[in-house]
PDB file of C-alpha atoms in Angstrom:
ATOM      1  CA  MET A   1     -52.100  82.495  47.386  1.00  0.00           C
ATOM      2  CA  ARG A   2     -50.888  80.253  49.629  1.00  0.00           C
ATOM      3  CA  LYS A   3     -49.318  81.525  52.116  1.00  0.00           C
ATOM      4  CA  LYS A   4     -46.061  80.012  54.073  1.00  0.00           C
ATOM      5  CA  LYS A   5     -45.660  78.561  57.305  1.00  0.00           C
ATOM      6  CA  LYS A   6     -43.397  79.686  59.767  1.00  0.00           C
ATOM      7  CA  ARG A   7     -40.885  77.472  60.841  1.00  0.00           C
ATOM      8  CA  GLU A   8     -41.024  76.878  64.419  1.00  0.00           C
ATOM      9  CA  SER A   9     -37.951  76.355  66.185  1.00  0.00           C
ATOM     10  CA  GLY A  10     -39.051  74.931  69.561  1.00  0.00           C
ATOM     11  CA  GLY A  11     -36.117  74.641  72.161  1.00  0.00           C
ATOM     12  CA  GLY A  12     -31.794  75.474  71.347  1.00  0.00           C
ATOM     13  CA  GLY A  13     -32.027  72.972  68.247  1.00  0.00           C
ATOM     14  CA  GLY A  14     -30.723  74.964  65.738  1.00  0.00           C
ATOM     15  CA  TRP A  15     -28.344  77.176  66.923  1.00  0.00           C
ATOM     16  CA  MET A  16     -26.698  72.736  68.178  1.00  0.00           C
ATOM     17  CA  ASP A  17     -26.572  71.967  64.723  1.00  0.00           C
ATOM     18  CA  THR A  18     -24.715  75.329  63.888  1.00  0.00           C
ATOM     19  CA  TYR A  19     -22.304  74.086  66.556  1.00  0.00           C
ATOM     20  CA  GLY A  20     -22.098  70.407  65.311  1.00  0.00           C
ATOM     21  CA  ASP A  21     -20.851  71.886  61.089  1.00  0.00           C
ATOM     22  CA  LEU A  22     -18.564  74.060  63.062  1.00  0.00           C
ATOM     23  CA  VAL A  23     -16.741  71.097  64.692  1.00  0.00           C
ATOM     24  CA  THR A  24     -17.002  69.242  60.999  1.00  0.00           C
ATOM     25  CA  LEU A  25     -15.235  71.511  59.303  1.00  0.00           C
ATOM     26  CA  LEU A  26     -12.255  72.167  61.967  1.00  0.00           C
ATOM     27  CA  LEU A  27     -12.274  68.562  62.022  1.00  0.00           C
ATOM     28  CA  CYS A  28     -11.302  68.612  58.120  1.00  0.00           C
ATOM     29  CA  PHE A  29      -8.831  71.623  58.810  1.00  0.00           C
ATOM     30  CA  PHE A  30      -6.638  70.406  61.273  1.00  0.00           C
ATOM     31  CA  VAL A  31      -6.426  66.686  59.172  1.00  0.00           C
ATOM     32  CA  LEU A  32      -5.633  68.476  55.650  1.00  0.00           C
ATOM     33  CA  LEU A  33      -2.746  70.523  57.660  1.00  0.00           C
ATOM     34  CA  TYR A  34      -1.959  67.774  59.395  1.00  0.00           C
ATOM     35  CA  SER A  35      -1.319  65.698  55.343  1.00  0.00           C
ATOM     36  CA  PHE A  36       1.216  69.241  54.338  1.00  0.00           C
ATOM     37  CA  SER A  37       3.522  68.720  57.488  1.00  0.00           C
ATOM     38  CA  SER A  38       4.091  65.071  55.957  1.00  0.00           C
ATOM     39  CA  VAL A  39       5.141  66.181  52.646  1.00  0.00           C
ATOM     40  CA  ASP A  40       8.415  64.565  51.198  1.00  0.00           C
ATOM     41  CA  ALA A  41      10.257  67.020  50.642  1.00  0.00           C
ATOM     42  CA  SER A  42      13.490  65.477  48.176  1.00  0.00           C
ATOM     43  CA  LYS A  43       9.622  63.902  46.555  1.00  0.00           C
ATOM     44  CA  TRP A  44       8.211  67.326  45.953  1.00  0.00           C
ATOM     45  CA  GLU A  45      11.271  68.927  45.186  1.00  0.00           C
ATOM     46  CA  ALA A  46      11.608  65.844  42.224  1.00  0.00           C
ATOM     47  CA  LEU A  47       8.223  66.606  41.351  1.00  0.00           C
ATOM     48  CA  VAL A  48       8.869  70.456  40.230  1.00  0.00           C
ATOM     49  CA  LYS A  49      11.464  69.872  38.679  1.00  0.00           C
ATOM     50  CA  SER A  50      10.061  67.423  36.579  1.00  0.00           C
ATOM     51  CA  PHE A  51       7.265  69.530  35.303  1.00  0.00           C
ATOM     52  CA  SER A  52       9.321  72.780  35.385  1.00  0.00           C
ATOM     53  CA  GLY A  53      12.095  71.454  33.210  1.00  0.00           C
ATOM     54  CA  ALA A  54       8.823  70.009  30.093  1.00  0.00           C
ATOM     55  CA  SER A  55       8.649  72.503  28.133  1.00  0.00           C
ATOM     56  CA  GLY A  56       5.169  74.175  27.715  1.00  0.00           C
ATOM     57  CA  VAL A  57       3.874  72.607  30.428  1.00  0.00           C
ATOM     58  CA  LEU A  58       5.263  74.418  33.456  1.00  0.00           C
ATOM     59  CA  ASP A  59       7.581  76.665  32.423  1.00  0.00           C
ATOM     60  CA  ASN A  60       9.257  79.458  35.308  1.00  0.00           C
ATOM     61  CA  ASN A  61       9.586  82.223  32.855  1.00  0.00           C
ATOM     62  CA  ASN A  62       6.206  82.426  32.154  1.00  0.00           C
ATOM     63  CA  MET A  63       4.224  81.057  35.204  1.00  0.00           C
ATOM     64  CA  GLY A  64       2.408  83.674  36.950  1.00  0.00           C
ATOM     65  CA  ASN A  65       2.641  86.466  33.255  1.00  0.00           C
ATOM     66  CA  GLY A  66       6.765  86.448  34.404  1.00  0.00           C
ATOM     67  CA  VAL A  67       6.538  87.354  38.162  1.00  0.00           C
ATOM     68  CA  GLY A  68       9.213  85.168  39.330  1.00  0.00           C
ATOM     69  CA  PRO A  69      10.020  81.177  39.643  1.00  0.00           C
ATOM     70  CA  ILE A  70       8.387  78.695  41.262  1.00  0.00           C
ATOM     71  CA  PRO A  71       9.491  78.511  45.348  1.00  0.00           C
ATOM     72  CA  ILE A  72      10.326  75.058  46.382  1.00  0.00           C
ATOM     73  CA  ILE A  73      10.386  73.859  49.433  1.00  0.00           C
ATOM     74  CA  THR A  74      12.583  73.230  51.219  1.00  0.00           C
ATOM     75  CA  VAL A  75      12.982  71.665  54.544  1.00  0.00           C
ATOM     76  CA  ASP A  76      15.666  70.616  56.742  1.00  0.00           C
ATOM     77  CA  PRO A  77      16.052  66.220  57.317  1.00  0.00           C
ATOM     78  CA  LYS A  78      16.815  67.532  60.818  1.00  0.00           C
ATOM     79  CA  ASP A  79      13.361  68.568  61.353  1.00  0.00           C
ATOM     80  CA  ASP A  80      11.122  66.651  63.837  1.00  0.00           C
ATOM     81  CA  LEU A  81       8.041  65.178  61.047  1.00  0.00           C
ATOM     82  CA  ASP A  82       5.939  63.822  63.300  1.00  0.00           C
ATOM     83  CA  VAL A  83       6.425  60.214  61.474  1.00  0.00           C
ATOM     84  CA  ASP A  84       4.118  56.945  62.434  1.00  0.00           C
ATOM     85  CA  PRO A  85       6.670  54.135  63.079  1.00  0.00           C
ATOM     86  CA  THR A  86       4.488  52.025  62.263  1.00  0.00           C
ATOM     87  CA  VAL A  87       3.675  52.968  58.789  1.00  0.00           C
ATOM     88  CA  GLN A  88       5.658  51.413  56.635  1.00  0.00           C
ATOM     89  CA  PRO A  89       6.116  51.533  53.040  1.00  0.00           C
ATOM     90  CA  PHE A  90       4.345  49.394  49.661  1.00  0.00           C
ATOM     91  CA  PRO A  91       6.300  46.584  50.315  1.00  0.00           C
ATOM     92  CA  THR A  92       8.149  46.208  46.823  1.00  0.00           C
ATOM     93  CA  LEU A  93       7.057  43.346  44.474  1.00  0.00           C
ATOM     94  CA  GLU A  94      10.355  40.550  44.099  1.00  0.00           C
ATOM     95  CA  ILE A  95      10.082  38.895  40.545  1.00  0.00           C
ATOM     96  CA  PRO A  96      11.604  35.770  41.503  1.00  0.00           C
ATOM     97  CA  GLU A  97      14.054  33.961  39.526  1.00  0.00           C
ATOM     98  CA  THR A  98      13.673  31.902  37.105  1.00  0.00           C
ATOM     99  CA  THR A  99      15.705  28.216  37.129  1.00  0.00           C
ATOM    100  CA  PRO A 100      15.859  26.102  34.095  1.00  0.00           C
ATOM    101  CA  SER A 101      13.383  23.752  34.080  1.00  0.00           C
ATOM    102  CA  ALA A 102      13.985  20.068  33.936  1.00  0.00           C
ATOM    103  CA  GLU A 103      15.088  19.269  30.211  1.00  0.00           C
ATOM    104  CA  PRO A 104      11.916  18.329  28.162  1.00  0.00           C
ATOM    105  CA  SER A 105      11.251  14.629  27.700  1.00  0.00           C
ATOM    106  CA  PRO A 106      11.788  14.048  24.346  1.00  0.00           C
ATOM    107  CA  VAL A 107       8.843  13.488  22.180  1.00  0.00           C
ATOM    108  CA  PRO A 108       8.538  10.375  21.497  1.00  0.00           C
ATOM    109  CA  THR A 109       8.670   9.777  17.564  1.00  0.00           C
ATOM    110  CA  LYS A 110       6.216   7.776  15.847  1.00  0.00           C
ATOM    111  CA  GLU A 111       8.185   3.928  14.342  1.00  0.00           C
ATOM    112  CA  PRO A 112       7.752   3.792  10.180  1.00  0.00           C
ATOM    113  CA  ILE A 113       5.221   1.372   9.232  1.00  0.00           C
ATOM    114  CA  LYS A 114       8.063  -1.819   7.953  1.00  0.00           C
ATOM    115  CA  ALA A 115       7.101  -2.892   4.935  1.00  0.00           C
ATOM    116  CA  PRO A 116       5.549  -6.467   4.301  1.00  0.00           C
ATOM    117  CA  THR A 117       8.403  -9.185   3.457  1.00  0.00           C
ATOM    118  CA  PRO A 118       7.393  -9.732   0.394  1.00  0.00           C
ATOM    119  CA  ARG A 119       7.594 -14.489   0.018  1.00  0.00           C
ATOM    120  CA  PRO A 120       9.940 -15.191  -2.374  1.00  0.00           C
ATOM    121  CA  LYS A 121       8.629 -16.715  -5.840  1.00  0.00           C
ATOM    122  CA  PRO A 122       8.927 -20.440  -5.774  1.00  0.00           C
ATOM    123  CA  LYS A 123      11.691 -21.155  -8.366  1.00  0.00           C
ATOM    124  CA  PRO A 124      11.749 -22.977 -11.356  1.00  0.00           C
ATOM    125  CA  SER A 125      12.615 -26.571 -10.721  1.00  0.00           C
ATOM    126  CA  SER A 126      16.817 -27.227 -12.430  1.00  0.00           C
ATOM    127  CA  THR A 127      15.377 -29.991 -14.204  1.00  0.00           C
ATOM    128  CA  PRO A 128      12.979 -29.680 -16.123  1.00  0.00           C
ATOM    129  CA  LYS A 129      10.115 -31.590 -17.127  1.00  0.00           C
ATOM    130  CA  PRO A 130      10.306 -34.066 -19.533  1.00  0.00           C
ATOM    131  CA  SER A 131       8.282 -33.472 -22.345  1.00  0.00           C
ATOM    132  CA  GLN A 132       5.929 -36.678 -23.048  1.00  0.00           C
ATOM    133  CA  LEU A 133       6.198 -36.263 -26.764  1.00  0.00           C
ATOM    134  CA  VAL A 134       9.949 -37.680 -27.270  1.00  0.00           C
ATOM    135  CA  PRO A 135       8.863 -41.094 -27.475  1.00  0.00           C
ATOM    136  CA  LEU A 136       6.618 -39.786 -29.926  1.00  0.00           C
ATOM    137  CA  TYR A 137       9.481 -37.802 -31.059  1.00  0.00           C
ATOM    138  CA  ASN A 138      11.805 -40.515 -31.014  1.00  0.00           C
ATOM    139  CA  ASP A 139       9.198 -43.582 -32.764  1.00  0.00           C
ATOM    140  CA  LEU A 140       9.263 -41.036 -36.100  1.00  0.00           C
ATOM    141  CA  ASN A 141      12.258 -40.777 -36.181  1.00  0.00           C
ATOM    142  CA  ASN A 142      13.339 -44.394 -36.033  1.00  0.00           C
ATOM    143  CA  LYS A 143       9.734 -45.042 -38.267  1.00  0.00           C
ATOM    144  CA  LEU A 144      11.141 -42.380 -41.047  1.00  0.00           C
ATOM    145  CA  SER A 145      14.174 -43.492 -41.443  1.00  0.00           C
ATOM    146  CA  ALA A 146      13.501 -46.621 -41.768  1.00  0.00           C
ATOM    147  CA  ASN A 147      11.547 -46.207 -45.310  1.00  0.00           C
ATOM    148  CA  SER A 148      13.598 -44.966 -48.220  1.00  0.00           C
ATOM    149  CA  ASN A 149      11.384 -42.759 -49.438  1.00  0.00           C
ATOM    150  CA  THR A 150      11.305 -40.267 -46.896  1.00  0.00           C
ATOM    151  CA  VAL A 151      14.077 -38.142 -48.298  1.00  0.00           C
ATOM    152  CA  GLY A 152      13.202 -34.761 -47.621  1.00  0.00           C
ATOM    153  CA  VAL A 153      11.250 -35.218 -44.317  1.00  0.00           C
ATOM    154  CA  ASP A 154      13.497 -33.346 -41.580  1.00  0.00           C
ATOM    155  CA  ILE A 155      11.992 -33.531 -37.399  1.00  0.00           C
ATOM    156  CA  GLU A 156      12.639 -30.653 -35.028  1.00  0.00           C
ATOM    157  CA  HIS A 157      11.373 -31.135 -31.456  1.00  0.00           C
ATOM    158  CA  TYR A 158      11.484 -28.133 -28.807  1.00  0.00           C
ATOM    159  CA  ASN A 159      10.084 -27.719 -25.247  1.00  0.00           C
ATOM    160  CA  ASN A 160       6.661 -29.326 -26.062  1.00  0.00           C
ATOM    161  CA  GLU A 161       6.671 -29.199 -29.552  1.00  0.00           C
ATOM    162  CA  VAL A 162       7.485 -31.803 -32.523  1.00  0.00           C
ATOM    163  CA  ARG A 163       7.869 -30.329 -36.038  1.00  0.00           C
ATOM    164  CA  ILE A 164       7.851 -31.898 -39.238  1.00  0.00           C
ATOM    165  CA  ARG A 165       9.262 -30.527 -42.331  1.00  0.00           C
ATOM    166  CA  ILE A 166       7.898 -32.165 -45.469  1.00  0.00           C
ATOM    167  CA  VAL A 167      10.077 -30.884 -48.980  1.00  0.00           C
ATOM    168  CA  ALA A 168       6.187 -30.374 -51.789  1.00  0.00           C
ATOM    169  CA  SER A 169       8.295 -31.970 -54.513  1.00  0.00           C
ATOM    170  CA  VAL A 170       8.258 -35.267 -51.547  1.00  0.00           C
ATOM    171  CA  LEU A 171       4.322 -34.945 -51.358  1.00  0.00           C
ATOM    172  CA  PHE A 172       2.776 -32.992 -54.371  1.00  0.00           C
ATOM    173  CA  GLU A 173       3.294 -32.437 -57.870  1.00  0.00           C
ATOM    174  CA  PRO A 174       4.996 -29.283 -59.563  1.00  0.00           C
ATOM    175  CA  GLY A 175       2.460 -26.740 -59.390  1.00  0.00           C
ATOM    176  CA  SER A 176      -0.167 -28.608 -57.550  1.00  0.00           C
ATOM    177  CA  ASP A 177      -2.037 -29.059 -54.848  1.00  0.00           C
ATOM    178  CA  THR A 178      -2.272 -33.225 -55.344  1.00  0.00           C
ATOM    179  CA  LEU A 179      -0.630 -35.593 -52.904  1.00  0.00           C
ATOM    180  CA  THR A 180       1.070 -38.157 -54.634  1.00  0.00           C
ATOM    181  CA  PRO A 181       1.613 -41.883 -53.698  1.00  0.00           C
ATOM    182  CA  GLN A 182       4.543 -41.597 -52.708  1.00  0.00           C
ATOM    183  CA  ALA A 183       2.911 -38.259 -50.138  1.00  0.00           C
ATOM    184  CA  ASN A 184       0.401 -41.573 -49.178  1.00  0.00           C
ATOM    185  CA  GLU A 185       2.160 -43.955 -47.970  1.00  0.00           C
ATOM    186  CA  ILE A 186       4.556 -40.806 -45.709  1.00  0.00           C
ATOM    187  CA  LEU A 187       1.469 -39.371 -43.830  1.00  0.00           C
ATOM    188  CA  THR A 188       0.325 -43.002 -43.044  1.00  0.00           C
ATOM    189  CA  ILE A 189       3.653 -43.377 -40.926  1.00  0.00           C
ATOM    190  CA  ILE A 190       2.297 -40.148 -39.076  1.00  0.00           C
ATOM    191  CA  ALA A 191      -1.093 -40.917 -39.057  1.00  0.00           C
ATOM    192  CA  ASP A 192      -0.545 -44.206 -37.222  1.00  0.00           C
ATOM    193  CA  LEU A 193       1.756 -42.988 -34.819  1.00  0.00           C
ATOM    194  CA  VAL A 194      -0.518 -39.819 -34.033  1.00  0.00           C
ATOM    195  CA  ASP A 195      -3.510 -41.960 -33.411  1.00  0.00           C
ATOM    196  CA  GLN A 196      -0.762 -43.826 -31.036  1.00  0.00           C
ATOM    197  CA  TYR A 197      -0.360 -40.595 -29.331  1.00  0.00           C
ATOM    198  CA  ALA A 198      -3.656 -38.644 -29.183  1.00  0.00           C
ATOM    199  CA  ASN A 199      -4.523 -38.705 -25.340  1.00  0.00           C
ATOM    200  CA  LYS A 200      -1.023 -36.750 -25.320  1.00  0.00           C
ATOM    201  CA  ILE A 201      -1.652 -33.983 -27.898  1.00  0.00           C
ATOM    202  CA  LYS A 202      -2.730 -31.040 -26.921  1.00  0.00           C
ATOM    203  CA  SER A 203      -2.877 -29.950 -30.454  1.00  0.00           C
ATOM    204  CA  LEU A 204      -2.105 -30.006 -34.410  1.00  0.00           C
ATOM    205  CA  HIS A 205      -1.555 -27.669 -37.386  1.00  0.00           C
ATOM    206  CA  THR A 206       0.160 -27.735 -41.037  1.00  0.00           C
ATOM    207  CA  GLU A 207       1.328 -24.823 -42.056  1.00  0.00           C
ATOM    208  CA  GLY A 208       2.067 -24.290 -46.361  1.00  0.00           C
ATOM    209  CA  HIS A 209       4.744 -22.615 -48.246  1.00  0.00           C
ATOM    210  CA  THR A 210       6.061 -22.189 -50.768  1.00  0.00           C
ATOM    211  CA  ASP A 211       8.753 -19.780 -53.581  1.00  0.00           C
ATOM    212  CA  ASN A 212       7.623 -17.182 -54.829  1.00  0.00           C
ATOM    213  CA  VAL A 213       9.501 -18.363 -58.322  1.00  0.00           C
ATOM    214  CA  SER A 214       7.711 -21.065 -59.729  1.00  0.00           C
ATOM    215  CA  LYS A 215       4.777 -21.611 -61.906  1.00  0.00           C
ATOM    216  CA  LEU A 216       1.338 -21.612 -60.170  1.00  0.00           C
ATOM    217  CA  ASN A 217      -1.581 -24.365 -62.535  1.00  0.00           C
ATOM    218  CA  SER A 218      -4.206 -23.110 -63.635  1.00  0.00           C
ATOM    219  CA  ASP A 219      -6.923 -23.450 -60.674  1.00  0.00           C
ATOM    220  CA  ILE A 220      -4.857 -21.675 -58.368  1.00  0.00           C
ATOM    221  CA  GLN A 221      -4.308 -17.895 -58.347  1.00  0.00           C
ATOM    222  CA  SER A 222      -2.080 -16.938 -55.775  1.00  0.00           C
ATOM    223  CA  LYS A 223       0.873 -18.188 -53.435  1.00  0.00           C
ATOM    224  CA  TRP A 224      -1.203 -17.860 -50.396  1.00  0.00           C
ATOM    225  CA  GLU A 225      -4.472 -20.046 -52.341  1.00  0.00           C
ATOM    226  CA  LEU A 226      -1.384 -22.964 -53.210  1.00  0.00           C
ATOM    227  CA  ALA A 227       0.113 -23.173 -49.487  1.00  0.00           C
ATOM    228  CA  GLY A 228      -3.298 -23.515 -48.169  1.00  0.00           C
ATOM    229  CA  ARG A 229      -5.093 -25.814 -50.239  1.00  0.00           C
ATOM    230  CA  ARG A 230      -1.472 -28.244 -49.765  1.00  0.00           C
ATOM    231  CA  ALA A 231      -1.277 -27.606 -46.345  1.00  0.00           C
ATOM    232  CA  ALA A 232      -5.076 -28.565 -45.792  1.00  0.00           C
ATOM    233  CA  HIS A 233      -4.950 -31.646 -47.887  1.00  0.00           C
ATOM    234  CA  VAL A 234      -1.974 -33.155 -45.588  1.00  0.00           C
ATOM    235  CA  LEU A 235      -4.131 -32.245 -42.366  1.00  0.00           C
ATOM    236  CA  GLN A 236      -7.546 -33.757 -44.245  1.00  0.00           C
ATOM    237  CA  TYR A 237      -5.214 -36.854 -44.688  1.00  0.00           C
ATOM    238  CA  LEU A 238      -3.981 -36.979 -41.088  1.00  0.00           C
ATOM    239  CA  CYS A 239      -7.230 -36.342 -39.098  1.00  0.00           C
ATOM    240  CA  THR A 240      -9.111 -38.826 -41.572  1.00  0.00           C
ATOM    241  CA  ASN A 241      -6.309 -41.236 -40.858  1.00  0.00           C
ATOM    242  CA  SER A 242      -6.578 -40.859 -36.900  1.00  0.00           C
ATOM    243  CA  LYS A 243      -8.209 -40.582 -33.537  1.00  0.00           C
ATOM    244  CA  ILE A 244      -6.757 -37.283 -33.520  1.00  0.00           C
ATOM    245  CA  ASN A 245     -10.059 -34.407 -32.627  1.00  0.00           C
ATOM    246  CA  SER A 246     -10.609 -32.456 -35.210  1.00  0.00           C
ATOM    247  CA  ASN A 247     -11.619 -29.741 -32.935  1.00  0.00           C
ATOM    248  CA  GLN A 248      -7.631 -29.659 -32.043  1.00  0.00           C
ATOM    249  CA  ALA A 249      -6.566 -29.185 -35.403  1.00  0.00           C
ATOM    250  CA  TYR A 250      -6.349 -26.181 -38.066  1.00  0.00           C
ATOM    251  CA  THR A 251      -4.637 -25.049 -40.882  1.00  0.00           C
ATOM    252  CA  MET A 252      -2.528 -22.004 -41.876  1.00  0.00           C
ATOM    253  CA  GLY A 253      -1.269 -20.871 -45.141  1.00  0.00           C
ATOM    254  CA  TYR A 254       2.060 -18.291 -45.310  1.00  0.00           C
ATOM    255  CA  GLY A 255       2.684 -18.652 -49.128  1.00  0.00           C
ATOM    256  CA  SER A 256       6.014 -17.391 -49.790  1.00  0.00           C
ATOM    257  CA  ALA A 257       6.101 -14.717 -47.238  1.00  0.00           C
ATOM    258  CA  LYS A 258       8.443 -17.010 -44.371  1.00  0.00           C
ATOM    259  CA  PRO A 259      11.163 -19.062 -47.148  1.00  0.00           C
ATOM    260  CA  VAL A 260      14.087 -20.622 -45.068  1.00  0.00           C
ATOM    261  CA  ALA A 261      16.663 -21.206 -47.842  1.00  0.00           C
ATOM    262  CA  THR A 262      16.963 -18.689 -51.100  1.00  0.00           C
ATOM    263  CA  ASN A 263      14.534 -18.136 -53.771  1.00  0.00           C
ATOM    264  CA  ASP A 264      18.196 -17.488 -56.206  1.00  0.00           C
ATOM    265  CA  THR A 265      18.705 -21.482 -56.251  1.00  0.00           C
ATOM    266  CA  PRO A 266      16.018 -24.561 -56.905  1.00  0.00           C
ATOM    267  CA  GLU A 267      18.308 -26.469 -54.716  1.00  0.00           C
ATOM    268  CA  GLY A 268      16.565 -22.630 -52.037  1.00  0.00           C
ATOM    269  CA  ARG A 269      13.362 -22.946 -53.678  1.00  0.00           C
ATOM    270  CA  ASP A 270      12.786 -26.711 -53.322  1.00  0.00           C
ATOM    271  CA  LYS A 271      13.755 -26.066 -49.245  1.00  0.00           C
ATOM    272  CA  ASN A 272      11.336 -22.858 -49.611  1.00  0.00           C
ATOM    273  CA  ASN A 273       8.066 -25.266 -50.934  1.00  0.00           C
ATOM    274  CA  ARG A 274       6.813 -27.191 -48.175  1.00  0.00           C
ATOM    275  CA  VAL A 275       4.464 -27.657 -45.096  1.00  0.00           C
ATOM    276  CA  ASP A 276       5.267 -28.581 -41.586  1.00  0.00           C
ATOM    277  CA  ILE A 277       3.331 -30.656 -39.445  1.00  0.00           C
ATOM    278  CA  VAL A 278       3.410 -29.226 -35.283  1.00  0.00           C
ATOM    279  CA  ILE A 279       1.756 -31.113 -32.652  1.00  0.00           C
ATOM    280  CA  ILE A 280       2.189 -30.076 -29.958  1.00  0.00           C
ATOM    281  CA  GLU A 281       1.544 -31.520 -26.183  1.00  0.00           C
TER     282      GLU A 281
END
């Protein structure tokens, strides 16, 4: 076992430490007394009442095992309390009143995108361009009307079209597709004028039509065949006797599908049996 060394005390050092501690304790005691002497009595009374009024917190009857109510310390405001006049209470923060600011500047609104103004369409000329087939139409009328064998031939003129309608009885025997000598005379006049205006003609075609009553030759099977054959023979004659380009020509057979009169009378059936020559500029 090691022996503890005895603390060596020199002079009066231990006594001085005890004295300093005592002075410090006395100073703390007086500071505490000073703080109690500056208690605000009204605040203390309000604090005690708030605790005594709350149920279950500080009940006067139950405090200290029913010994008695909590003593309330009252202080006469006339008592001369040592209050440091230099101590100022905490300043109260004043909230500045908000004044209405200036009216906010209006938010600029986007202007709608304007649609482009449509350009006006060019208006068609009030005076239509004259057809280049008018001279052909006039020449056909003059030359065919001067021939006495052209009865049953009608000529019509539309915007860009000349239609020559010839009844089948002028061109063919009943129920046949063979051209008659009279047909050759009429078609020669038409072919000569077509050849003269060939540079102004865009296309030329023939349309064959029949009635639904007349009998057919033994070598023809239907009205469509008869109509097609007649239209083909007329077109072949025109292309052979004029400068019309065969690439610009074609033929169609409608049979009895497009009548222009009734099939109940001989006159009506005669009008329905026809070949139309259509010239287009």
